[in-house]
Amino acid sequence: MQKPSAMLSMLSTAVEAGGFRDVDYALAKFIHNEAQDADPALLFSAALVSYQLGRGHVCLDLEACFDDPDSIFPVNASLLVDDPQYGCVTLQQCMTQIGYAAWIQRLAHAEIVGSGTGNTPLVLVGPRLYLRRYWQHERNIESMIQQRMAKTASIAATLTRHQALFQATLTSLFTAHQGPESDWQKLACAISARSAFSVITGGPGTGKTTTVVRLIALLQTLALADNKATPLTIRLAAPTGKAAARLQSAIASAISSLPVEVRTRVEAHLDSEVSTLHRLLGPQRDSRQFRYNARNPMPVDLLIIDEASMVDLDMMASVLSALPEHARLILIGDKDQLASVEAGSILGELCLRAEQGNYLPSTIDWIQQMTGEIIPSDLQNTAGDALSQHVVMLRKSHRFSDASGIGQLARAVNLGDIAAMRAVWHGAYKDIHYLHFPTDNLQTLTQQLAGKPTNQVIGSGYAAHFSRMSSSQPTLDEDLDTFDQWARSLLTEYSQFQVLCALRNGDAGVEGLNLKIEAALAGQGLIPTNQPWYSGRPVLVTQNNYSLGLMNGDIGLTLHYPLNAAGGRAWGLRVAFIGKDDAVHWVSPSRLNHIQTVYAMTVHKSQGSEFEHALLVLPPKMNPVLTRELLYTGITRAKARFTLVTLDNQTVPEEAAARRVKRASGLSF
């Protein structure tokens, strides 16, 4: 194999070709500087570890490098090796010739690669090669979750002693269940109540938020029964500002449906503000460290994290480290949604066996004794694992019935059942639509999205937004409350429809579609040409701005607004946002640094949001980003109507549904 210096040169060339990233090369160079005698195989493996982290993998699965190299290697890098034994071949061919066992031997270097103990920058465990930091994160997460799961027996015994109160509270929270099916919301409350760690997963409309509110009511009732002077300190959090705002609204709605005496108790002892995880931990200026950590735990008894599928390994490790030993942790989310943008797929790994249940006889007996509910026999397992006793999957959707095409399509995609997908599209469902455009007719799609010509499936497009805006605009002399009402109405209407893209770049990506939609709107005279700010421009906040009270994912509308001038009022432009306080906030465009136009947004950015009508545009050919999870997430952003758009290749949706996200990690419970 090439000398170390030649390997670095090859990696540098691969960066220029768009394969590896600068940071991947930098890690390999760092390893070389630290150990001049490091084998070229070690330098290349280090670069691959970094490259895989950028793709969301916690570690590099070396076995996969040999079993399926095309799924690992950078796609735009020509990695040629001038090897004295094999001649000029690709690195993949060279690795195959060397073999897995010999490659592992080449990684042996006491200063660089360790097995866990020590402080080597890389850790090799079996076939998995880690950066030490991520290996340590995994071990910390495993340890802290297992510590909480170990408390189940003592918590369950305490609840059994308060059985009468436990049962009476559950009865007041859950009306008599109709039908032969188990009441999974009630089961989720009971299972979570007997543990210091639990996971509640389920698709859209399965009642996750409702369950959380009732669980809070149950736990607070039990806590106050022990000591009326010490209610539980409860915090709710989500990964993004958008998800936090949505949870806050959903929690308020769910609390209003509680029985009066329970509602009063919950409202009196619940911090109504839902925070982002980042803000909850207390970020420190110019530092990666947080205010709350293992040495300074958060003052909390119960932490509930919503949209947990979006939480990456680094953040989960920080959260668990900052929790006091006695605190409970409950994770809420849809296990089938896209995982975090950063490395890790925590919720997905915790819910690997959620479909099968795997409940032990001891769990089943306790549940029946305390709730009267019976877990179906096909979800019982005498050899069930410990983690499964802490995971509950809500199985009944109250949003998507059997008559819903959205629900049926999401279910078929989730199963990777191509035949079922085709059957759904051929069914007479009124809430799903399919459009196909040749790529050279992409302009036709964007013109229809802009509103000209009108498409029956798309509707009147964004032209209707500008029509409503101009026809309802208050006059310059009207009071500011009227402008607030106008902005609120427009923001509510605008949020009913959203174009989603799988990709950020390219003609069929967010950047391309936003430009083309703006061009089509300008062609109709609805917006000015070549002006970045104009009345009606929708913008998406892409980075938290605490000074303005804006969170990553917030959407605002640019509108005409009366400003004070020397001669009285004059028109100006301000961007209207609806804040956590449900008030309209007007922000000067000059103060918004991290925003983008948002006629279209990525599916990733849409997580934590829902729209009456979601239109998903897929690219004309397959891309590594296109997976079952992305397709499912895009479909389930739609509450009442979903439209799928393909370009050129009509098989892309089926190919995407056949591919699952498989993130390399070594988490074990």
XYZ file of C-alpha atoms in Angstrom:
669
model
C 0.000 0.000 0.000
C 1.126 3.595 -0.495
C 3.343 5.372 2.005
C 1.643 7.568 4.638
C 2.573 10.757 2.785
C 1.146 9.367 -0.455
C -2.057 8.390 1.366
C -2.443 11.967 2.638
C -1.901 13.263 -0.879
C -4.557 10.882 -2.186
C -7.021 12.009 0.514
C -6.328 15.649 -0.363
C -7.146 14.888 -3.994
C -10.336 13.138 -2.870
C -11.358 16.304 -0.988
C -10.882 18.358 -4.158
C -13.009 15.812 -6.056
C -15.893 16.378 -3.633
C -15.655 13.006 -1.897
C -14.086 13.498 1.498
C -14.480 16.717 3.481
C -11.716 19.010 4.725
C -12.386 17.852 8.290
C -11.948 14.198 7.247
C -8.558 14.961 5.743
C -7.627 17.033 8.802
C -8.196 14.048 11.118
C -5.995 11.796 8.978
C -3.286 14.479 8.941
C -3.556 14.869 12.726
C -3.064 11.102 13.166
C -0.009 11.230 10.880
C 1.474 14.157 12.814
C 0.950 12.328 16.104
C 2.400 9.052 14.819
C 4.676 9.258 11.785
C 4.858 5.452 11.662
C 1.067 4.994 11.446
C 0.095 2.600 8.661
C -1.615 4.207 5.632
C -4.585 1.924 6.341
C -4.951 3.635 9.707
C -4.857 7.108 8.141
C -7.484 6.146 5.618
C -9.684 4.494 8.276
C -9.470 7.647 10.408
C -10.678 9.727 7.454
C -13.527 7.252 6.932
C -14.560 7.474 10.605
C -14.885 11.246 10.241
C -16.674 10.889 6.900
C -19.190 8.469 8.427
C -19.856 10.861 11.315
C -20.834 13.459 8.746
C -23.363 10.969 7.386
C -24.888 10.387 10.822
C -23.005 7.217 11.780
C -21.549 7.067 15.282
C -18.701 4.798 14.171
C -17.139 3.112 11.148
C -18.316 -0.458 10.638
C -15.205 -2.042 9.139
C -17.002 -5.273 8.274
C -19.379 -3.246 6.102
C -16.355 -1.780 4.287
C -15.586 -5.266 3.037
C -19.120 -6.629 2.705
C -20.632 -3.619 0.924
C -17.988 -0.979 0.163
C -20.265 1.049 -2.115
C -22.452 1.902 0.895
C -19.466 3.319 2.781
C -17.080 5.013 0.385
C -17.403 8.641 -0.794
C -19.170 8.690 -4.132
C -17.226 11.528 -5.794
C -13.691 10.440 -4.968
C -11.396 8.478 -7.283
C -9.236 6.722 -4.702
C -6.444 4.993 -6.613
C -3.669 3.096 -4.880
C -0.333 2.391 -6.524
C 0.422 -0.750 -4.570
C 3.605 -2.760 -5.324
C 1.727 -6.038 -4.898
C -1.519 -5.248 -6.688
C -0.556 -2.459 -9.099
C -2.707 0.630 -9.661
C -6.129 -0.296 -8.337
C -8.978 1.391 -6.490
C -8.723 1.426 -2.728
C -11.826 -0.757 -2.515
C -10.085 -3.388 -4.665
C -6.944 -3.061 -2.581
C -8.888 -3.587 0.663
C -10.530 -6.678 -0.784
C -7.147 -8.112 -1.704
C -5.718 -7.359 1.743
C -8.727 -8.827 3.555
C -10.560 -7.845 6.714
C -8.287 -9.602 9.223
C -5.093 -8.149 7.755
C -6.661 -4.687 7.574
C -7.542 -4.860 11.281
C -3.925 -5.765 12.049
C -2.745 -2.679 10.168
C -4.784 -0.528 12.547
C -2.763 -1.683 15.550
C -0.993 1.329 17.042
C -0.853 1.709 20.827
C -0.662 5.529 20.745
C -3.563 5.997 18.326
C -5.987 3.069 18.654
C -7.175 1.610 21.959
C -9.851 -0.792 23.143
C -11.561 1.692 25.469
C -9.323 2.435 28.416
C -6.701 5.142 28.102
C -6.891 8.269 25.993
C -6.157 7.188 22.442
C -7.988 9.337 19.840
C -9.497 6.225 18.224
C -11.193 3.221 19.836
C -11.587 -0.157 18.117
C -14.235 -2.532 19.513
C -14.785 -5.592 17.338
C -15.428 -4.289 13.814
C -16.380 -0.789 15.018
C -13.864 2.058 14.892
C -14.812 5.188 16.863
C -13.566 8.610 17.674
C -13.054 8.313 21.430
C -15.596 11.005 22.248
C -18.424 9.114 20.540
C -17.403 5.773 22.016
C -17.546 7.400 25.456
C -20.946 8.955 24.690
C -22.359 5.512 23.878
C -20.995 3.955 27.045
C -22.300 6.840 29.196
C -25.775 6.633 27.637
C -25.919 2.872 28.161
C -24.819 3.174 31.770
C -27.194 6.002 32.717
C -30.237 4.400 31.071
C -29.480 1.031 32.668
C -29.160 2.700 36.083
C -32.648 4.154 35.675
C -34.132 0.901 34.402
C -32.709 -0.871 37.465
C -35.039 1.191 39.697
C -38.183 -0.373 38.204
C -38.731 -3.008 40.894
C -38.598 -0.520 43.769
C -40.824 2.020 41.975
C -43.345 -0.705 41.078
C -43.445 -1.860 44.704
C -44.174 1.705 45.850
C -47.004 2.048 43.340
C -48.462 -1.264 44.498
C -48.631 0.144 48.028
C -50.595 3.107 46.592
C -52.696 0.851 44.381
C -56.066 2.385 45.299
C -54.955 5.934 44.500
C -53.143 4.768 41.356
C -56.237 3.003 40.038
C -58.626 5.801 41.002
C -56.473 8.378 39.215
C -56.191 6.251 36.086
C -59.957 5.741 36.106
C -60.531 9.504 36.289
C -58.097 10.100 33.429
C -59.319 7.374 31.098
C -62.961 6.784 30.336
C -64.186 3.204 29.977
C -62.428 1.768 26.932
C -64.686 0.420 24.196
C -63.814 -2.606 22.087
C -61.549 -5.616 22.541
C -58.265 -3.754 21.910
C -56.011 -2.716 24.752
C -56.017 0.950 25.747
C -52.408 1.702 24.801
C -52.490 5.235 26.160
C -53.471 3.869 29.556
C -50.831 1.147 29.282
C -48.224 3.767 28.397
C -49.086 5.751 31.523
C -48.841 2.686 33.751
C -45.582 1.381 32.277
C -43.955 4.826 32.381
C -45.177 5.431 35.942
C -43.328 2.365 37.251
C -39.983 3.294 35.735
C -37.358 6.036 35.968
C -36.819 5.664 32.216
C -39.395 5.003 29.531
C -40.125 5.537 25.844
C -43.528 6.247 24.308
C -43.550 5.939 20.535
C -46.286 6.109 17.942
C -47.223 7.586 14.597
C -49.154 10.814 13.950
C -52.488 10.991 15.721
C -51.856 8.106 18.112
C -52.218 10.400 21.123
C -48.646 10.844 22.327
C -49.243 14.355 23.706
C -52.544 13.385 25.325
C -50.804 10.444 26.973
C -47.996 12.669 28.259
C -50.419 15.114 29.899
C -52.312 12.296 31.606
C -49.042 10.740 32.718
C -47.991 14.073 34.249
C -51.334 14.239 36.061
C -50.879 10.698 37.373
C -47.317 11.205 38.601
C -48.065 14.588 40.171
C -51.103 13.162 41.989
C -48.999 10.355 43.436
C -46.214 12.751 44.430
C -48.594 15.129 46.208
C -50.187 12.205 48.044
C -46.797 11.448 49.599
C -46.044 15.075 50.471
C -48.304 17.991 49.544
C -45.431 20.414 50.088
C -43.124 18.844 47.485
C -44.715 18.528 44.050
C -42.608 17.174 41.223
C -40.490 19.684 39.327
C -41.361 18.870 35.730
C -39.730 20.192 32.568
C -40.738 19.594 28.978
C -38.308 20.015 26.098
C -37.844 19.355 22.394
C -34.821 19.395 20.065
C -35.870 22.479 18.055
C -37.699 25.710 18.729
C -40.419 24.787 16.248
C -41.016 21.421 17.933
C -41.001 23.097 21.355
C -43.609 25.672 20.284
C -45.823 22.971 18.796
C -45.568 20.841 21.942
C -46.428 23.827 24.109
C -49.589 24.444 22.107
C -50.525 20.751 22.139
C -49.926 20.473 25.893
C -52.171 23.468 26.597
C -54.941 21.908 24.494
C -54.572 18.495 26.157
C -54.628 19.983 29.673
C -57.943 21.683 28.932
C -59.525 18.252 28.361
C -58.539 16.894 31.793
C -61.094 16.486 34.592
C -61.411 19.789 36.483
C -59.824 18.647 39.761
C -56.897 17.019 37.936
C -56.463 19.985 35.574
C -56.105 22.393 38.511
C -53.450 20.209 40.076
C -51.461 19.931 36.852
C -51.653 23.642 35.989
C -50.539 24.624 39.472
C -47.350 22.569 39.334
C -46.307 22.491 35.661
C -43.856 24.892 34.063
C -45.905 25.913 31.046
C -42.867 26.872 28.951
C -41.497 24.135 26.707
C -37.796 24.722 26.095
C -35.331 23.579 23.481
C -32.869 21.037 24.874
C -30.009 23.405 24.139
C -31.577 26.192 26.165
C -32.658 23.813 28.925
C -29.033 22.761 29.494
C -27.846 26.381 29.608
C -25.368 27.091 26.792
C -22.169 28.879 27.777
C -20.873 31.675 25.568
C -17.949 30.635 23.322
C -17.940 27.122 24.744
C -19.205 23.632 23.960
C -19.984 23.184 27.652
C -23.371 23.640 29.299
C -24.282 25.201 32.625
C -25.950 21.966 33.754
C -23.775 18.870 33.724
C -22.721 15.935 35.923
C -21.184 18.302 38.482
C -24.117 20.737 38.396
C -27.323 18.731 37.700
C -30.560 20.327 36.548
C -33.165 21.030 39.257
C -35.741 18.617 37.861
C -37.620 15.513 38.999
C -39.164 14.587 35.658
C -37.897 15.485 32.191
C -40.045 14.758 29.130
C -38.439 15.097 25.687
C -40.724 15.264 22.655
C -39.670 14.572 19.029
C -36.900 12.392 20.454
C -36.094 10.950 17.017
C -34.343 14.266 16.306
C -32.018 14.030 19.329
C -28.448 13.113 18.373
C -25.952 11.089 20.406
C -23.985 14.111 21.630
C -27.082 15.912 22.925
C -28.538 12.787 24.555
C -25.282 12.206 26.400
C -25.317 15.828 27.619
C -28.936 15.555 28.794
C -28.385 12.315 30.699
C -25.225 13.658 32.317
C -27.116 16.733 33.546
C -30.014 14.771 35.069
C -29.874 14.210 38.849
C -29.833 10.537 39.828
C -33.398 10.544 41.136
C -34.929 12.203 38.052
C -37.157 10.334 35.650
C -36.655 10.615 31.874
C -39.442 9.982 29.354
C -38.757 10.079 25.614
C -41.633 10.715 23.199
C -41.504 10.386 19.434
C -42.194 8.512 16.237
C -39.600 5.773 15.848
C -40.156 5.655 12.087
C -39.360 9.303 11.390
C -36.033 10.585 10.161
C -33.229 10.387 12.683
C -31.209 13.389 13.831
C -29.150 15.362 11.341
C -26.094 14.804 13.541
C -24.642 11.409 14.417
C -26.848 8.864 16.119
C -30.301 7.332 15.922
C -31.122 6.969 19.606
C -34.911 6.646 19.491
C -34.790 4.204 16.585
C -32.360 1.953 18.456
C -34.358 2.104 21.670
C -37.486 1.096 19.731
C -36.007 -1.686 17.598
C -38.341 -4.256 19.201
C -41.302 -1.971 19.929
C -43.502 -3.583 17.255
C -43.070 -7.020 18.832
C -43.745 -5.837 22.394
C -41.637 -8.553 24.064
C -43.322 -8.034 27.432
C -42.287 -10.394 30.233
C -44.809 -12.280 32.402
C -43.846 -10.073 35.376
C -44.700 -6.927 33.397
C -47.958 -8.435 32.146
C -49.051 -9.509 35.630
C -48.277 -6.100 37.154
C -50.142 -4.275 34.381
C -53.221 -6.453 34.759
C -53.191 -6.105 38.547
C -52.825 -2.307 38.469
C -54.891 -1.357 35.392
C -57.067 -4.308 34.445
C -55.611 -4.111 30.914
C -54.481 -7.284 29.160
C -51.490 -7.201 26.816
C -52.235 -9.258 23.663
C -50.598 -12.677 23.560
C -48.631 -11.890 20.372
C -46.824 -9.101 22.254
C -45.825 -11.343 25.165
C -42.444 -13.060 25.380
C -41.128 -15.127 28.273
C -37.617 -14.326 27.046
C -38.257 -10.614 26.545
C -35.345 -8.238 27.089
C -35.123 -5.630 29.873
C -35.376 -2.587 27.593
C -38.692 -3.717 26.072
C -40.349 -3.466 29.504
C -39.786 0.316 29.307
C -41.010 0.918 25.748
C -44.651 1.378 24.721
C -45.896 1.774 21.179
C -49.248 3.528 20.717
C -50.948 1.495 18.020
C -54.213 3.252 17.177
C -54.248 6.394 15.015
C -57.063 8.803 15.807
C -56.140 10.968 12.823
C -55.861 8.450 10.000
C -58.689 5.929 9.749
C -58.803 2.961 7.396
C -60.485 5.296 4.916
C -57.482 7.639 4.916
C -55.116 7.322 1.985
C -52.451 9.205 3.938
C -52.582 6.641 6.736
C -52.612 3.670 4.374
C -49.748 5.052 2.286
C -47.657 5.829 5.363
C -48.259 2.303 6.669
C -47.264 0.697 3.354
C -44.105 2.816 3.113
C -43.219 1.981 6.707
C -43.403 -1.717 5.926
C -41.504 -1.303 2.670
C -44.467 -3.051 1.026
C -44.255 -1.966 -2.621
C -47.361 -3.924 -3.654
C -49.364 -2.229 -0.898
C -48.054 1.186 -2.002
C -49.287 0.549 -5.537
C -52.635 -0.651 -4.239
C -53.060 2.544 -2.203
C -52.353 4.730 -5.234
C -54.912 2.771 -7.234
C -57.490 3.079 -4.459
C -60.221 5.699 -4.424
C -58.694 7.780 -1.644
C -59.601 11.445 -1.749
C -56.792 12.721 0.485
C -53.781 11.628 -1.615
C -52.771 12.774 -5.089
C -49.971 11.965 -7.504
C -48.408 14.248 -10.123
C -45.630 13.437 -12.575
C -43.571 15.953 -14.523
C -40.664 15.346 -16.915
C -37.633 17.251 -15.590
C -37.617 19.556 -18.596
C -41.166 20.521 -17.574
C -40.131 21.471 -14.032
C -41.100 25.019 -14.961
C -44.665 23.793 -15.425
C -44.701 22.568 -11.822
C -43.286 25.820 -10.453
C -45.765 27.899 -12.475
C -48.595 25.819 -11.059
C -47.201 26.231 -7.551
C -47.068 29.963 -8.182
C -50.708 29.791 -9.227
C -50.678 30.028 -13.027
C -52.073 28.061 -14.675
C -54.282 26.659 -11.918
C -53.909 22.934 -11.210
C -56.851 21.151 -9.632
C -54.580 19.110 -7.338
C -52.303 21.953 -6.294
C -55.117 24.482 -6.082
C -54.568 28.190 -6.557
C -50.949 27.979 -5.376
C -49.029 30.835 -3.846
C -50.863 33.391 -6.005
C -53.783 33.013 -3.590
C -51.463 33.978 -0.726
C -50.580 37.270 -2.432
C -54.198 37.895 -3.379
C -55.388 37.447 0.222
C -52.535 39.604 1.484
C -53.278 42.571 -0.800
C -57.064 42.412 -0.537
C -57.067 42.310 3.271
C -54.217 44.733 4.001
C -55.225 47.414 6.533
C -54.892 51.057 5.606
C -51.912 53.052 6.810
C -53.864 54.873 9.504
C -55.396 51.782 11.181
C -54.296 50.771 14.683
C -51.509 48.249 15.264
C -53.871 45.640 16.723
C -55.522 45.476 13.310
C -52.137 44.775 11.712
C -51.514 42.044 14.290
C -54.840 40.395 13.424
C -54.062 40.687 9.710
C -50.633 39.086 10.126
C -51.993 36.302 12.330
C -54.655 35.467 9.750
C -52.117 35.370 6.911
C -49.649 33.251 8.874
C -52.400 30.785 9.785
C -53.533 30.523 6.167
C -49.985 30.243 4.848
C -49.228 27.345 7.204
C -51.996 25.249 5.641
C -49.895 24.343 2.576
C -46.202 23.464 2.311
C -43.934 22.240 -0.464
C -41.396 19.707 0.825
C -38.194 18.558 -0.878
C -35.934 15.601 -0.268
C -32.824 17.584 -1.207
C -31.438 21.014 -0.445
C -29.503 21.545 -3.683
C -30.350 21.022 -7.336
C -33.259 22.025 -9.546
C -35.635 19.757 -7.608
C -34.179 20.788 -4.253
C -35.149 23.606 -1.921
C -32.751 26.146 -3.402
C -33.772 25.457 -7.001
C -37.514 25.340 -6.355
C -37.531 28.506 -4.254
C -35.755 30.405 -7.026
C -38.066 29.031 -9.708
C -41.227 29.778 -7.718
C -40.010 33.334 -7.117
C -39.289 33.695 -10.843
C -42.801 32.464 -11.678
C -44.343 34.891 -9.164
C -42.273 37.743 -10.596
C -43.423 36.762 -14.077
C -47.013 37.280 -12.949
C -46.145 40.662 -11.453
C -46.884 39.427 -7.923
C -43.416 40.186 -6.544
C -40.652 42.562 -7.695
C -37.693 41.275 -9.698
C -34.234 41.048 -8.103
C -35.252 42.424 -4.711
C -34.367 40.205 -1.723
C -37.071 41.673 0.523
C -40.636 42.161 -0.657
C -44.119 42.106 0.788
C -45.332 38.532 1.038
C -41.908 36.869 1.224
C -42.067 33.858 3.581
C -38.874 33.174 5.528
C -37.605 30.277 7.627
C -35.336 30.883 10.626
C -32.344 28.537 10.381
C -30.597 29.304 13.674
C -31.867 30.082 17.171
C -31.885 33.793 17.979
C -32.666 34.142 21.673
C -32.415 37.951 21.662
C -35.292 38.109 19.158
C -37.132 35.143 20.653
C -36.875 33.255 17.347
C -36.101 29.551 17.081
C -34.687 27.385 14.330
C -37.708 26.354 12.227
C -39.905 29.410 12.907
C -41.675 30.769 9.822
C -42.454 34.447 9.323
C -44.108 36.577 6.634
C -42.707 39.829 5.287
C -45.509 42.408 5.246
C -46.119 46.115 4.829
C -46.181 47.758 8.275
C -46.690 51.367 9.392
C -43.479 53.023 10.611
C -43.064 56.371 12.273
C -41.544 58.981 9.970
C -40.865 62.710 10.133
C -44.114 63.556 8.393
C -46.163 60.938 10.210
C -46.676 57.290 9.351
C -45.006 55.688 6.315
C -44.994 52.188 4.883
C -42.067 49.926 5.668
C -41.330 46.189 5.644
C -41.393 44.053 8.760
C -41.398 40.271 9.209
C -44.272 38.964 11.319
C -43.790 35.915 13.560
C -46.127 34.321 16.074
C -44.161 33.848 19.288
C -44.450 31.385 22.153
C -46.693 33.890 23.900
C -49.048 33.578 20.890
C -48.510 37.280 20.194
C -47.431 38.644 16.807
C -43.862 39.936 16.794
C -42.694 42.336 14.072
C -38.986 42.152 13.243
C -36.951 44.391 10.942
C -35.454 42.401 8.013
C -32.054 43.943 8.807
C -32.008 42.031 12.119
C -32.553 38.634 10.510
C -29.215 37.070 9.623
C -29.964 33.351 9.520
C -33.044 32.947 7.333
C -34.020 31.550 3.939
C -36.988 31.926 1.618
C -39.432 29.124 2.323
C -41.873 28.457 -0.458
C -40.224 25.031 -0.225
C -38.392 23.420 2.717
C -36.580 20.125 3.223
C -38.355 17.207 4.844
C -35.710 17.368 7.584
C -36.664 20.976 8.395
C -40.360 20.054 8.423
C -39.981 17.627 11.333
C -42.001 18.822 14.283
C -44.481 20.573 11.944
C -47.787 19.572 10.369
C -49.686 21.058 7.426
C -53.205 20.593 6.150
C -51.750 19.932 2.677
C -48.142 18.787 2.159
C -46.709 18.424 -1.359
C -43.527 16.337 -1.566
C -41.218 16.759 -4.591
C -38.806 13.890 -5.216
C -35.716 14.268 -7.452
C -35.529 12.577 -10.878
C -33.036 9.936 -9.747
C -32.084 8.091 -6.584
C -29.894 9.765 -4.015
C -28.436 8.451 -0.712
C -30.795 10.828 1.119
C -33.868 9.064 -0.286
C -34.956 6.448 2.236
C -38.076 4.897 3.711
C -37.795 7.187 6.735
C -37.653 10.346 4.604
C -40.658 9.289 2.522
C -42.664 8.363 5.635
C -41.784 11.630 7.363
C -42.821 13.654 4.309
C -46.151 11.826 3.995
C -47.013 12.194 7.667
C -46.459 15.977 7.678
C -49.868 16.114 5.946
C -52.922 16.237 8.182
C -55.681 16.229 5.558
C -54.148 16.124 2.083
C -50.913 14.779 0.591
C -49.540 15.218 -2.931
C -46.528 13.322 -4.274
C -44.600 14.753 -7.230
C -42.084 12.730 -9.241
C -39.782 14.004 -11.992
C -38.774 11.751 -14.913
C -38.343 8.541 -12.890
C -41.641 7.304 -11.457
C -39.962 4.419 -9.602
C -38.075 6.705 -7.188
C -40.759 6.477 -4.426
C -40.661 2.676 -4.512
C -36.860 2.584 -4.571
C -36.791 4.969 -1.594
C -39.304 2.857 0.350
C -37.069 -0.185 -0.140
C -34.084 1.540 1.518
C -33.857 1.909 5.286
C -31.543 4.171 7.222
C -28.943 1.926 8.840
C -26.714 3.977 11.078
C -23.664 2.258 12.469
C -23.455 2.273 16.252
C -22.717 -0.011 19.169
C -25.439 0.894 21.669
C -26.472 -2.153 23.667
C -29.050 -2.537 26.456
